[in-house]
mmCIF file of C-alpha atoms in Angstrom:
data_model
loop_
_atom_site.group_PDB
_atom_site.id
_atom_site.type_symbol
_atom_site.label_atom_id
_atom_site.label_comp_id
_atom_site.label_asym_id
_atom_site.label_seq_id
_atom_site.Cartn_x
_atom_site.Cartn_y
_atom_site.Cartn_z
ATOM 1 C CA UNK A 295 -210.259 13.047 175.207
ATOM 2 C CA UNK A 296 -208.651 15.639 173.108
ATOM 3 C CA UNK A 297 -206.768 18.785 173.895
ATOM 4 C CA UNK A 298 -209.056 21.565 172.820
ATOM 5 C CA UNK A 299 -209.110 25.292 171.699
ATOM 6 C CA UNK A 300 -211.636 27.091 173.535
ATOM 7 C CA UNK A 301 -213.443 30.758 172.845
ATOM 8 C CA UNK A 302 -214.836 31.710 176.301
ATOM 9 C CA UNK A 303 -217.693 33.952 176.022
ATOM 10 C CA UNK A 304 -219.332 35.933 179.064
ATOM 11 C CA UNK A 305 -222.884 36.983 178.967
ATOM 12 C CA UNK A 306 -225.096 38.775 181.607
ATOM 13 C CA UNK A 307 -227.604 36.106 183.410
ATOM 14 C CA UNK A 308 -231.179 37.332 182.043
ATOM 15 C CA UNK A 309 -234.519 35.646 181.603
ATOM 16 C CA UNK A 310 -234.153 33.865 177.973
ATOM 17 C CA UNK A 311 -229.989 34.454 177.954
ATOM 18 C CA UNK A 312 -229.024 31.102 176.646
ATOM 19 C CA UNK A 313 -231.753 31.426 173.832
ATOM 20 C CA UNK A 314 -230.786 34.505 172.876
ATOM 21 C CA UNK A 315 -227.488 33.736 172.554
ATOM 22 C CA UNK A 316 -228.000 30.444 170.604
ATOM 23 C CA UNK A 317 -229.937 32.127 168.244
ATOM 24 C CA UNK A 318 -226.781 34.366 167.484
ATOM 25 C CA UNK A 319 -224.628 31.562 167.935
ATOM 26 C CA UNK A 320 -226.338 29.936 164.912
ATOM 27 C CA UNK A 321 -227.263 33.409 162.912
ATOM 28 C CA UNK A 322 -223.127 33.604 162.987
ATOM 29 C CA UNK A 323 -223.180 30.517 161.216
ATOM 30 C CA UNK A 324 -222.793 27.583 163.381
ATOM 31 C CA UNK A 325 -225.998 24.527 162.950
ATOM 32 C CA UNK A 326 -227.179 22.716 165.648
ATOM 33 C CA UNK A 327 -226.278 18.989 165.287
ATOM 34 C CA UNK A 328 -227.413 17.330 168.051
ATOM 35 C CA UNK A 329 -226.989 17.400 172.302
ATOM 36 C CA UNK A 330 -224.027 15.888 173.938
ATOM 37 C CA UNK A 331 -222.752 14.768 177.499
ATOM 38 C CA UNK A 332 -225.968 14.613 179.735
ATOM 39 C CA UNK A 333 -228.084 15.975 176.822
ATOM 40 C CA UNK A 334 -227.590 13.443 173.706
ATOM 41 C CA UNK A 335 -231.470 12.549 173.665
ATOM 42 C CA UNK A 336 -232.817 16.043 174.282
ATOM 43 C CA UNK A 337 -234.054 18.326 172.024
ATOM 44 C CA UNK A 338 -232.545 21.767 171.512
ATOM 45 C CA UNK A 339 -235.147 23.669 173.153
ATOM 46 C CA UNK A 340 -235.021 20.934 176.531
ATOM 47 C CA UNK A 341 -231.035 21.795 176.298
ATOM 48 C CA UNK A 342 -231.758 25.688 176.060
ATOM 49 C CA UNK A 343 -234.642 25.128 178.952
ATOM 50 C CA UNK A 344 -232.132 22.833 181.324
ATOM 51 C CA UNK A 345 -228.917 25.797 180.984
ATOM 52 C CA UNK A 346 -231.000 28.511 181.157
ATOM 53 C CA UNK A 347 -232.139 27.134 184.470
ATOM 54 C CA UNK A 348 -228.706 26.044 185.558
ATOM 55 C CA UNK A 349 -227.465 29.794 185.383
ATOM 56 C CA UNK A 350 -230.149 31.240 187.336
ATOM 57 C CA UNK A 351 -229.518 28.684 190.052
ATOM 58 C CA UNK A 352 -226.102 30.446 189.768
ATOM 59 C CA UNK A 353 -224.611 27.223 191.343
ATOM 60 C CA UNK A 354 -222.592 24.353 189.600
ATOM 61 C CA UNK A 355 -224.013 20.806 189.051
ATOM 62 C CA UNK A 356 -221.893 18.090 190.722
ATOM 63 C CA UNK A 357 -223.219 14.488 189.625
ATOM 64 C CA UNK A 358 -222.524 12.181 192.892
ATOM 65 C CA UNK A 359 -222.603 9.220 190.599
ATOM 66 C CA UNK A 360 -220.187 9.872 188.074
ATOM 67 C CA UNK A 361 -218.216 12.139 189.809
ATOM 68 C CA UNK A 362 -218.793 15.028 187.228
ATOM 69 C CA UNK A 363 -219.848 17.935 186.951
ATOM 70 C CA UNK A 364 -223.108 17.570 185.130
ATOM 71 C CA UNK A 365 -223.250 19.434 181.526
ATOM 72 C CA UNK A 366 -226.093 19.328 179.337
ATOM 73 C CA UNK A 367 -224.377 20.215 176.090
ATOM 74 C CA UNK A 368 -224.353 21.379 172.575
ATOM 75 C CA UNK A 369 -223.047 19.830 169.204
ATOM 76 C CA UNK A 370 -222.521 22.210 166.163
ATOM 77 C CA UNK A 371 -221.291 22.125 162.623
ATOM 78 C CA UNK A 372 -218.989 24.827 161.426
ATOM 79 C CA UNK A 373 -216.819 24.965 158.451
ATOM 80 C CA UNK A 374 -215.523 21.314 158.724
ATOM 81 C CA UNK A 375 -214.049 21.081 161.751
ATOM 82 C CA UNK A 376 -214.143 18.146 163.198
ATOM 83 C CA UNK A 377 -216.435 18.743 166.554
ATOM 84 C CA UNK A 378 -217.556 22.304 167.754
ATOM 85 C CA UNK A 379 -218.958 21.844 171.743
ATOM 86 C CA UNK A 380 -220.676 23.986 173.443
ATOM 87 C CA UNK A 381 -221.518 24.502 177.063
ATOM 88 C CA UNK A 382 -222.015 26.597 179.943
ATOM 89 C CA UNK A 383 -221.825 27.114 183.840
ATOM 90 C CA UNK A 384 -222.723 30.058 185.775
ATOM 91 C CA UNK A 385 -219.780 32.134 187.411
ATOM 92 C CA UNK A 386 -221.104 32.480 190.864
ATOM 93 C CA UNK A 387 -221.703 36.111 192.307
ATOM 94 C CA UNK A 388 -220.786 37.963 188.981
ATOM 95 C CA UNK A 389 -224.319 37.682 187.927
ATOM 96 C CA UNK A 390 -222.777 36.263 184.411
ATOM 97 C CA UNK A 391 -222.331 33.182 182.519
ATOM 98 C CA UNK A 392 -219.553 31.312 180.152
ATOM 99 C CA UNK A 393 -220.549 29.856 177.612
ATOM 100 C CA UNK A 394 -217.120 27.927 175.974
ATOM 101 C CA UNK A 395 -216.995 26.703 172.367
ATOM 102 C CA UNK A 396 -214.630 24.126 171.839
ATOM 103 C CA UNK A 397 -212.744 22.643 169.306
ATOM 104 C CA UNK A 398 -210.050 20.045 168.836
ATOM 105 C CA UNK A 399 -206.730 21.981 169.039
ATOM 106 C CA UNK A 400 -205.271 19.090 166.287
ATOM 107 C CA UNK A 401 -208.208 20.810 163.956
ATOM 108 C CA UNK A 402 -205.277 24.034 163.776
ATOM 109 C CA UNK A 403 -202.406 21.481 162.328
ATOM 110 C CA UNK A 404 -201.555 19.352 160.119
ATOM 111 C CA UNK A 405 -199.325 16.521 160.766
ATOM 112 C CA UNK A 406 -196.663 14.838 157.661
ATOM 113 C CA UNK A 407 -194.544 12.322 157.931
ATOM 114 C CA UNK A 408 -191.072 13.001 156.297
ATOM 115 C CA UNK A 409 -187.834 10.131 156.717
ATOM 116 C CA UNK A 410 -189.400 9.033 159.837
ATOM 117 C CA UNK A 411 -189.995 12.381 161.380
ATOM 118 C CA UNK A 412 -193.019 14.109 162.505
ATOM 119 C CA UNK A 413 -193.677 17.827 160.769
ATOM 120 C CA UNK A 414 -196.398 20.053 162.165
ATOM 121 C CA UNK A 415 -197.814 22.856 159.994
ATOM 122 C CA UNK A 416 -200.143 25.283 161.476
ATOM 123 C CA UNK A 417 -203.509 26.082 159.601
ATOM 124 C CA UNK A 418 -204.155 29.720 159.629
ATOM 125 C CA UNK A 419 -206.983 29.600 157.794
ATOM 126 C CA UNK A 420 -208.819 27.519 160.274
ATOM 127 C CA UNK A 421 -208.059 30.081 163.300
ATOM 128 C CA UNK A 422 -209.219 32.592 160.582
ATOM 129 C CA UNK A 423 -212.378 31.179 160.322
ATOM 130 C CA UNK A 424 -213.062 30.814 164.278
ATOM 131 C CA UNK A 425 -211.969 34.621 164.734
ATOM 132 C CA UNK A 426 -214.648 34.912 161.821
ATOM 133 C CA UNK A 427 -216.832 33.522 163.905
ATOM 134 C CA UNK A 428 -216.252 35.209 167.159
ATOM 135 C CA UNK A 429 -216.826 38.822 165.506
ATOM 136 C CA UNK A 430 -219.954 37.696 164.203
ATOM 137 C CA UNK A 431 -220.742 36.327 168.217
ATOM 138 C CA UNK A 432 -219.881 39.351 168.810
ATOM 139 C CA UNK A 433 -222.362 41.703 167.089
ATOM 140 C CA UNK A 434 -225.411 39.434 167.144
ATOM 141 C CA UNK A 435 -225.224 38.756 170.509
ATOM 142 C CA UNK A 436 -224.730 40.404 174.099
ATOM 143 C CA UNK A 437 -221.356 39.253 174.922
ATOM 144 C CA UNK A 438 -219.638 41.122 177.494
ATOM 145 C CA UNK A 439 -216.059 39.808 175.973
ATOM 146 C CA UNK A 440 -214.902 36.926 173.990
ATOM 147 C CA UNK A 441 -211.368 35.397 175.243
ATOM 148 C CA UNK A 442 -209.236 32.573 173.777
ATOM 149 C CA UNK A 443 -207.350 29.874 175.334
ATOM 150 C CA UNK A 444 -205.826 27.166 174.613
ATOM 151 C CA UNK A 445 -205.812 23.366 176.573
ATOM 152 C CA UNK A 446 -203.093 24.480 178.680
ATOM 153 C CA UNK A 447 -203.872 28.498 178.971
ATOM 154 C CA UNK A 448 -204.266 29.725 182.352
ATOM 155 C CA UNK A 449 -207.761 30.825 182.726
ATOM 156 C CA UNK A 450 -208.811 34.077 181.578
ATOM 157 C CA UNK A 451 -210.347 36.560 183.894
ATOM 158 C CA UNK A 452 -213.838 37.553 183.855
ATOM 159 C CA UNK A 453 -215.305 40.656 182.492
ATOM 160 C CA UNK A 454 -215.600 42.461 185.738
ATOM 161 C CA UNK A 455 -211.579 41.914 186.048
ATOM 162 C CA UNK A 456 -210.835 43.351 182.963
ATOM 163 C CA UNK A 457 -212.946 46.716 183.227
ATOM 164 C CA UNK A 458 -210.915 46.599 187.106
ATOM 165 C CA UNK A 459 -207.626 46.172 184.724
ATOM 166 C CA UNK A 460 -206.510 43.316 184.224
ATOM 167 C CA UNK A 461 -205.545 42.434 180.851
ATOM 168 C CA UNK A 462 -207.717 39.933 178.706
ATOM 169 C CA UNK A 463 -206.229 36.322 177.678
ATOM 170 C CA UNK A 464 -205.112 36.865 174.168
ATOM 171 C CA UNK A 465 -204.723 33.465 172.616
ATOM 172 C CA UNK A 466 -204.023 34.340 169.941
ATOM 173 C CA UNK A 467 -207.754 36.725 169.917
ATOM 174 C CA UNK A 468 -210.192 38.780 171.550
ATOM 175 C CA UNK A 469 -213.156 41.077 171.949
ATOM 176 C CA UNK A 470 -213.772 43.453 174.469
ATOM 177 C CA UNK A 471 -215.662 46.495 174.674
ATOM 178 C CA UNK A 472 -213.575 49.315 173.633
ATOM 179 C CA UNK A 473 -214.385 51.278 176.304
ATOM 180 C CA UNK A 474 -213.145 48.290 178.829
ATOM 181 C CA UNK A 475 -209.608 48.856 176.852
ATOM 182 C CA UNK A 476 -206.857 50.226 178.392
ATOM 183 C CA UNK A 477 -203.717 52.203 176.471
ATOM 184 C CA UNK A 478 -200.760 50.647 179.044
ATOM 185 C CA UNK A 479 -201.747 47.088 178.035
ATOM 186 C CA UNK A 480 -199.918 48.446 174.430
ATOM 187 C CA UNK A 481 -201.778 45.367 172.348
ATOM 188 C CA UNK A 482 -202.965 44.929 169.061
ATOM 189 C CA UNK A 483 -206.308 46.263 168.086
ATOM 190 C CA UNK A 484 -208.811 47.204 166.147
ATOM 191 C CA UNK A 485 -212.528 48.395 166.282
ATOM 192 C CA UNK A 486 -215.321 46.274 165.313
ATOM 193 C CA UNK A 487 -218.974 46.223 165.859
ATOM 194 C CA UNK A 488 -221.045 47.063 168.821
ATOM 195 C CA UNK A 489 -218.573 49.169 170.103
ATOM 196 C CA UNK A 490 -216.203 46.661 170.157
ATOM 197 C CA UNK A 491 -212.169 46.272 169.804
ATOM 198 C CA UNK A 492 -210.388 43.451 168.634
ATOM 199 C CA UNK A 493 -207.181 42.594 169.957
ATOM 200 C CA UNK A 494 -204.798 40.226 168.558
ATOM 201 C CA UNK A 495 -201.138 38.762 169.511
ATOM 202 C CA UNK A 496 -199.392 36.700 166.840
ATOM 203 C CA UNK A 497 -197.576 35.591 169.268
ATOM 204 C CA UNK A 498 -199.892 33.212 170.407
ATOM 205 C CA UNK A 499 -201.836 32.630 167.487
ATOM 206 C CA UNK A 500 -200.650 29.087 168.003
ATOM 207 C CA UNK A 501 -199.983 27.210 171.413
ATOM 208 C CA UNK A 502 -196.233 25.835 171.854
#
């Protein structure tokens, strides 16, 4: 399995929440392709049906079998990259749910072969086109934030965490409420929609 880039969006756990947000998911311009993991043979709406329910158990699914914790998943296209995942577990007593896009981290590089050694060039254009997507997330949907992370970020706090202060994982993006935003974290940012601010460091635009 592949090292992946991940955008980790948190959503409030309401009656129709993973519909909803699919339906901005795919108004922001990603197309359903198929299910994956434990949901290859079911139809979108039996995938929307079988998450939405997971959430409102507000529990997470451990498969005995397999030894796995049991994900009925989501394939989309966007933009060419090569696989775009999505899937989502309830966070416990928050009363909120992630749902975490991911895509192959080797889908940000390109790899040449020069006299025997390895070159890695980064592809800006292809983070450009996820952070694209995450402000369009953004406004269509009800996010409560949109973090980034890469395969081996730490894990990025929850909403609740941030509006207590702690600062959001910034890797290299992401979207907050601007009135969650606080001056002494000194970051990057801009407004966007829905009362929104977008906050960027180059510094981790790509993970080393």
């Amino acid at each position: 399995m592949p090292a992946y880039f991940c955008l980790n969006i948190e959503l409030s756990i309401t009656p129709n929440a993973v519909k909803y947000f699919l339906a901005a998911l795919q108004k922001s311009g990603a197309t359903f392709k198929s299910g994956y993991w434990d949901g290859e043979h079911d139809s979108l709406e039996e995938i929307i049906a079988w998450n939405q329910e997971y959430i409102e158990r507000n529990t997470w699914c451990w498969d005995k079998n397999t030894q796995q914790w049991k994900h009925k998943q989501f394939l989309f296209d966007y933009d060419g990259f090569s696989e775009c995942r999505l899937y989502t577990y309830p966070l416990n007593d928050e009363n909120t749910f992630l749902s975490r896009l991911i895509i192959p981290e080797d889908d940000f590089y390109e790899y040449t072969r020069v006299n025997g050694s390895l070159s890695t060039y980064e592809k800006r254009d292809r983070m450009e086109s996820v952070k694209q997507l995450a402000l369009r997330i953004w406004e269509y949907s009800q996010a409560l934030s949109i973090q980034t992370e890469w395969e081996c970020s730490d894990c990025a706090p929850h909403y609740m965490e941030i509006v207590e202060g702690t600062p959001p994982q910034v890797e290299p993006f992401c979207i907050i409420p601007t009135k969650a935003y606080r001056e002494e974290w000194n970051m990057t940012c801009v407004p966007t929609a829905r009362n929104g601010v977008l906050i960027e460091n180059e510094r981790n635009w790509f993970y080393n």
